mmCIF file of N, CA and C in Angstrom:
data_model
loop_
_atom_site.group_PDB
_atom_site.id
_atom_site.type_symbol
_atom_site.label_atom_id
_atom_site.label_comp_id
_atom_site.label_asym_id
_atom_site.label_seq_id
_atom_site.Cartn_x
_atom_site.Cartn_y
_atom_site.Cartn_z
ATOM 1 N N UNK N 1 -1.567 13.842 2.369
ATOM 2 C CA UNK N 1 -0.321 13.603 1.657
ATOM 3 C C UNK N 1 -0.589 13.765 0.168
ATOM 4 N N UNK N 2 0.000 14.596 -0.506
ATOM 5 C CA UNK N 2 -0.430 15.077 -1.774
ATOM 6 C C UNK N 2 0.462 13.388 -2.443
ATOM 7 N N UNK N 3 -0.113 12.956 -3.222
ATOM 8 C CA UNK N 3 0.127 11.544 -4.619
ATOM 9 C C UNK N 3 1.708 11.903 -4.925
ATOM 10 N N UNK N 4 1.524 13.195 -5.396
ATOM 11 C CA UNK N 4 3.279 13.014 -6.367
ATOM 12 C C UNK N 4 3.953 13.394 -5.475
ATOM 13 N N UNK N 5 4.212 13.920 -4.278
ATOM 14 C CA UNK N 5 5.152 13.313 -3.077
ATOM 15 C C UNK N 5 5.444 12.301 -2.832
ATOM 16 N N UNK N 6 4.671 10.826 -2.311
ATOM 17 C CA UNK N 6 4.782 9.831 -1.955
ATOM 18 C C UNK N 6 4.780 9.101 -3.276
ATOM 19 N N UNK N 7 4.659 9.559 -4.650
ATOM 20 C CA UNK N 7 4.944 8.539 -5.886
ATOM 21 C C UNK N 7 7.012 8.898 -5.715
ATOM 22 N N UNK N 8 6.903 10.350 -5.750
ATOM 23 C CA UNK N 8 8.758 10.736 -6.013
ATOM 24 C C UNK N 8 9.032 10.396 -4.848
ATOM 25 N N UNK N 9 8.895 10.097 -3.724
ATOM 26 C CA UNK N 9 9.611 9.368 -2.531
ATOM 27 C C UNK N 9 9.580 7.711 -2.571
ATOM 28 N N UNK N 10 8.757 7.371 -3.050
ATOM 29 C CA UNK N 10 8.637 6.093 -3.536
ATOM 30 C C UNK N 10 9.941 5.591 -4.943
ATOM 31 N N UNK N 11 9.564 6.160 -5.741
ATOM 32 C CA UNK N 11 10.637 6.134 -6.795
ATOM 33 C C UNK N 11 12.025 6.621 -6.545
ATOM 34 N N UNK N 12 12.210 6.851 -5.659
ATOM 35 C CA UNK N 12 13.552 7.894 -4.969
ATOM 36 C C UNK N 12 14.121 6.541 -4.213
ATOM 37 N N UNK N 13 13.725 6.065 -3.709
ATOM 38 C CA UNK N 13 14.123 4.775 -2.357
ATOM 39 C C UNK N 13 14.224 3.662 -3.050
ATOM 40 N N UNK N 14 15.555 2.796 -2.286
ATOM 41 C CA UNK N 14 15.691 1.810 -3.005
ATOM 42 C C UNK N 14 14.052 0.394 -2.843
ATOM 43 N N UNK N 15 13.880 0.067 -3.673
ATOM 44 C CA UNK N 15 13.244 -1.197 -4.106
ATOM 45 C C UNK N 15 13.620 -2.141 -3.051
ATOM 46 N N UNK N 16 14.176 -1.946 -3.001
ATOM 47 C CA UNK N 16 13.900 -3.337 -1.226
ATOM 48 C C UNK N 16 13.293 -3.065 -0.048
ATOM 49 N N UNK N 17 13.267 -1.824 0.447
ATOM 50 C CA UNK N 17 12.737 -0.957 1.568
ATOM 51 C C UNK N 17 11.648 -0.416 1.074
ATOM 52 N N UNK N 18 11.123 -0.203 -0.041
ATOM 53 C CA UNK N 18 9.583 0.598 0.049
ATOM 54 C C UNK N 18 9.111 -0.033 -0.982
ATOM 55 N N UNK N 19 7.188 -0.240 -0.854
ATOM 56 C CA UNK N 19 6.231 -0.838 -1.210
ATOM 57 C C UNK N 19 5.379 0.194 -1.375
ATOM 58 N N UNK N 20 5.009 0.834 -3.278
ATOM 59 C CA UNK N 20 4.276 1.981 -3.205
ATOM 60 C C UNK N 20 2.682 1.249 -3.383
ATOM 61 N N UNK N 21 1.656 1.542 -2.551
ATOM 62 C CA UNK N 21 1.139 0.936 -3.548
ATOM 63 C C UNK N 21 -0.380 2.214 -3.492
ATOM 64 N N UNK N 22 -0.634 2.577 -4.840
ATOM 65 C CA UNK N 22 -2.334 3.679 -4.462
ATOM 66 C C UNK N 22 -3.726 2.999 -4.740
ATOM 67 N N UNK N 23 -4.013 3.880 -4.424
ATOM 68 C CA UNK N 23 -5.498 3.338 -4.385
ATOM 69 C C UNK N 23 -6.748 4.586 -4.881
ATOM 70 N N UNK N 24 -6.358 5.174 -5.724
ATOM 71 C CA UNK N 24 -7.518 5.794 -6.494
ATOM 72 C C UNK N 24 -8.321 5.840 -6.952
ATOM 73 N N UNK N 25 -9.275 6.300 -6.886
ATOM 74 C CA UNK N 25 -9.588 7.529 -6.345
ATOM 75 C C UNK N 25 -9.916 7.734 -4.544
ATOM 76 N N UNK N 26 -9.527 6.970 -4.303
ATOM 77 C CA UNK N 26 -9.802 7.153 -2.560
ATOM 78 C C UNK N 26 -9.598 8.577 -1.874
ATOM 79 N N UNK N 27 -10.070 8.464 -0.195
ATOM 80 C CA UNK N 27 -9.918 9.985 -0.083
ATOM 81 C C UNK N 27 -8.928 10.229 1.272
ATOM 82 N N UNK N 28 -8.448 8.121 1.620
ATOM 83 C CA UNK N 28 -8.015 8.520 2.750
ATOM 84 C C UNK N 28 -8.595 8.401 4.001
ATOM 85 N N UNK N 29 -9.710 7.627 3.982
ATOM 86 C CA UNK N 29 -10.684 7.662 4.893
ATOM 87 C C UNK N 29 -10.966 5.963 5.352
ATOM 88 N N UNK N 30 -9.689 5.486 5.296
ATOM 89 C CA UNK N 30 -9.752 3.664 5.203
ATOM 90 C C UNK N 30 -10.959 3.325 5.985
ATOM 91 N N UNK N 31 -11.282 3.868 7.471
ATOM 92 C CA UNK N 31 -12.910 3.554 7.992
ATOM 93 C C UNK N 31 -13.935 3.518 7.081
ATOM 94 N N UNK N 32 -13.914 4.747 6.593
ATOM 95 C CA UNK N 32 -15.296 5.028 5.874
ATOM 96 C C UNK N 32 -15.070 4.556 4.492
ATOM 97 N N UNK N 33 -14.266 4.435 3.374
ATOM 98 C CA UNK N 33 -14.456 4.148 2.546
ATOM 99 C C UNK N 33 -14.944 3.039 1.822
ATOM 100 N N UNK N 34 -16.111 2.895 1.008
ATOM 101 C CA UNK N 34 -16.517 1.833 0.339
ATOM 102 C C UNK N 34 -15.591 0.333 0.129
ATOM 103 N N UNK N 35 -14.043 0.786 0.029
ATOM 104 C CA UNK N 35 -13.381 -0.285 -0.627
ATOM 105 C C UNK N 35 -12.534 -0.234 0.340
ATOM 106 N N UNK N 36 -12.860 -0.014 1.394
ATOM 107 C CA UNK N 36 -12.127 -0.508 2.634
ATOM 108 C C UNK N 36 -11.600 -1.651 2.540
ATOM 109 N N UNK N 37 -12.214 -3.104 2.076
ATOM 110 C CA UNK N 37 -11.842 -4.740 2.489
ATOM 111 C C UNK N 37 -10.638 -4.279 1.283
ATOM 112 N N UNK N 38 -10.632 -3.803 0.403
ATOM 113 C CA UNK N 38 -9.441 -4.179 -0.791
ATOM 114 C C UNK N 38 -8.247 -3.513 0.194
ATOM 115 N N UNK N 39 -8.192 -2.236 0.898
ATOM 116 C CA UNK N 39 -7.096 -1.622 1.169
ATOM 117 C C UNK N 39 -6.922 -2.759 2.314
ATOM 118 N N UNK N 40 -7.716 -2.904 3.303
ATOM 119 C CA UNK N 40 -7.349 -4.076 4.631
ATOM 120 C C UNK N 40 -6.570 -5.320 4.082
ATOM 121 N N UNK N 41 -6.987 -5.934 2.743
ATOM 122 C CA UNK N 41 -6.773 -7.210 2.344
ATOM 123 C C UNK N 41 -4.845 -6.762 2.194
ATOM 124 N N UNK N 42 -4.825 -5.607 1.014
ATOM 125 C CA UNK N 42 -3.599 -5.392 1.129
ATOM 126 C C UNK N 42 -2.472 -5.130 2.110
ATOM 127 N N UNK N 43 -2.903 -4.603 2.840
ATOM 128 C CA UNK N 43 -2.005 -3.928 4.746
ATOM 129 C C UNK N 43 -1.782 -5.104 4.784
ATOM 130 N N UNK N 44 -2.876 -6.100 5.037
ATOM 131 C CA UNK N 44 -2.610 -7.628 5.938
ATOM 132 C C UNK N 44 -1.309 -8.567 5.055
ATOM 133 N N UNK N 45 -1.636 -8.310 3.944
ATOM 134 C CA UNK N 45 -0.562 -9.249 3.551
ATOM 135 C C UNK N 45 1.158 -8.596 3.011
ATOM 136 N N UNK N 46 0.558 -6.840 3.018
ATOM 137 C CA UNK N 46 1.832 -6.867 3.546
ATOM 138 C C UNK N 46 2.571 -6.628 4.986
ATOM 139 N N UNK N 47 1.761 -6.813 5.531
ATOM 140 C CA UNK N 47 2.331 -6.925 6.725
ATOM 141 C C UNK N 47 2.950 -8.415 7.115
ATOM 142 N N UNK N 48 1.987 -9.258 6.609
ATOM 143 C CA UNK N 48 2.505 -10.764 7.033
ATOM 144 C C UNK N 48 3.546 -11.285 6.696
ATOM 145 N N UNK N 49 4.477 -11.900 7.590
ATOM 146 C CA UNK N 49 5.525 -12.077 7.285
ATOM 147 C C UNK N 49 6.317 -13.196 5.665
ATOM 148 N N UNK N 50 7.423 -12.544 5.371
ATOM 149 C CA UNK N 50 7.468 -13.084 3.765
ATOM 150 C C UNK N 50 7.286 -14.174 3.746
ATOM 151 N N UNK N 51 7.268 -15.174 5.002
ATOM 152 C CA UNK N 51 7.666 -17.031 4.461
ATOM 153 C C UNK N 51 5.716 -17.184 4.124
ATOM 154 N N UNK N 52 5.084 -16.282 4.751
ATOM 155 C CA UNK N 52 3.414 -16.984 4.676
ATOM 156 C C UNK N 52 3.121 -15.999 3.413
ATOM 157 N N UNK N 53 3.874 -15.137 2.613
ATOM 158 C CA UNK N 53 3.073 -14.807 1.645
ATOM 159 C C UNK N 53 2.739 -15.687 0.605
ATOM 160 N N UNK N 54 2.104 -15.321 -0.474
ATOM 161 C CA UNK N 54 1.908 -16.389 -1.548
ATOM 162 C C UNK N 54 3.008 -16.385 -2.412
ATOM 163 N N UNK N 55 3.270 -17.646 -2.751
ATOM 164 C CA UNK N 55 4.592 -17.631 -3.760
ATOM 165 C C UNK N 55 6.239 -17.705 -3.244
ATOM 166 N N UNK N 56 6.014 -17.696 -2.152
ATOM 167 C CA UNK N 56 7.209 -17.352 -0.973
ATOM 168 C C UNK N 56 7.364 -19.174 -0.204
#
């Protein structure tokens, strides 16, 4: 997925329905990559539902 696709589809959609978030320089390789726990940490909490996030 080329970056400035998913930045202008991101910026295109309303703010309540999409969550852009990057992670650069990554290659896309969430298994293999070094900073795997940062991208996992993020998925998990956004995945978890809003009443258990922080601040919520």
């Amino acid at each position: 997925v080329a970056p400035a696709g998913s930045r202008a589809f991101a910026a295109a959609a309303p703010a309540s329905v999409v969550t852009a978030q990057a992670f650069a320089p990554l290659f896309h390789e969430i298994f293999n990559e070094p900073e795997q726990a940062e991208v996992f940490a993020v998925l998990a909490a956004w995945l978890s539902p809003p009443s258990s996030r922080p601040g919520r």
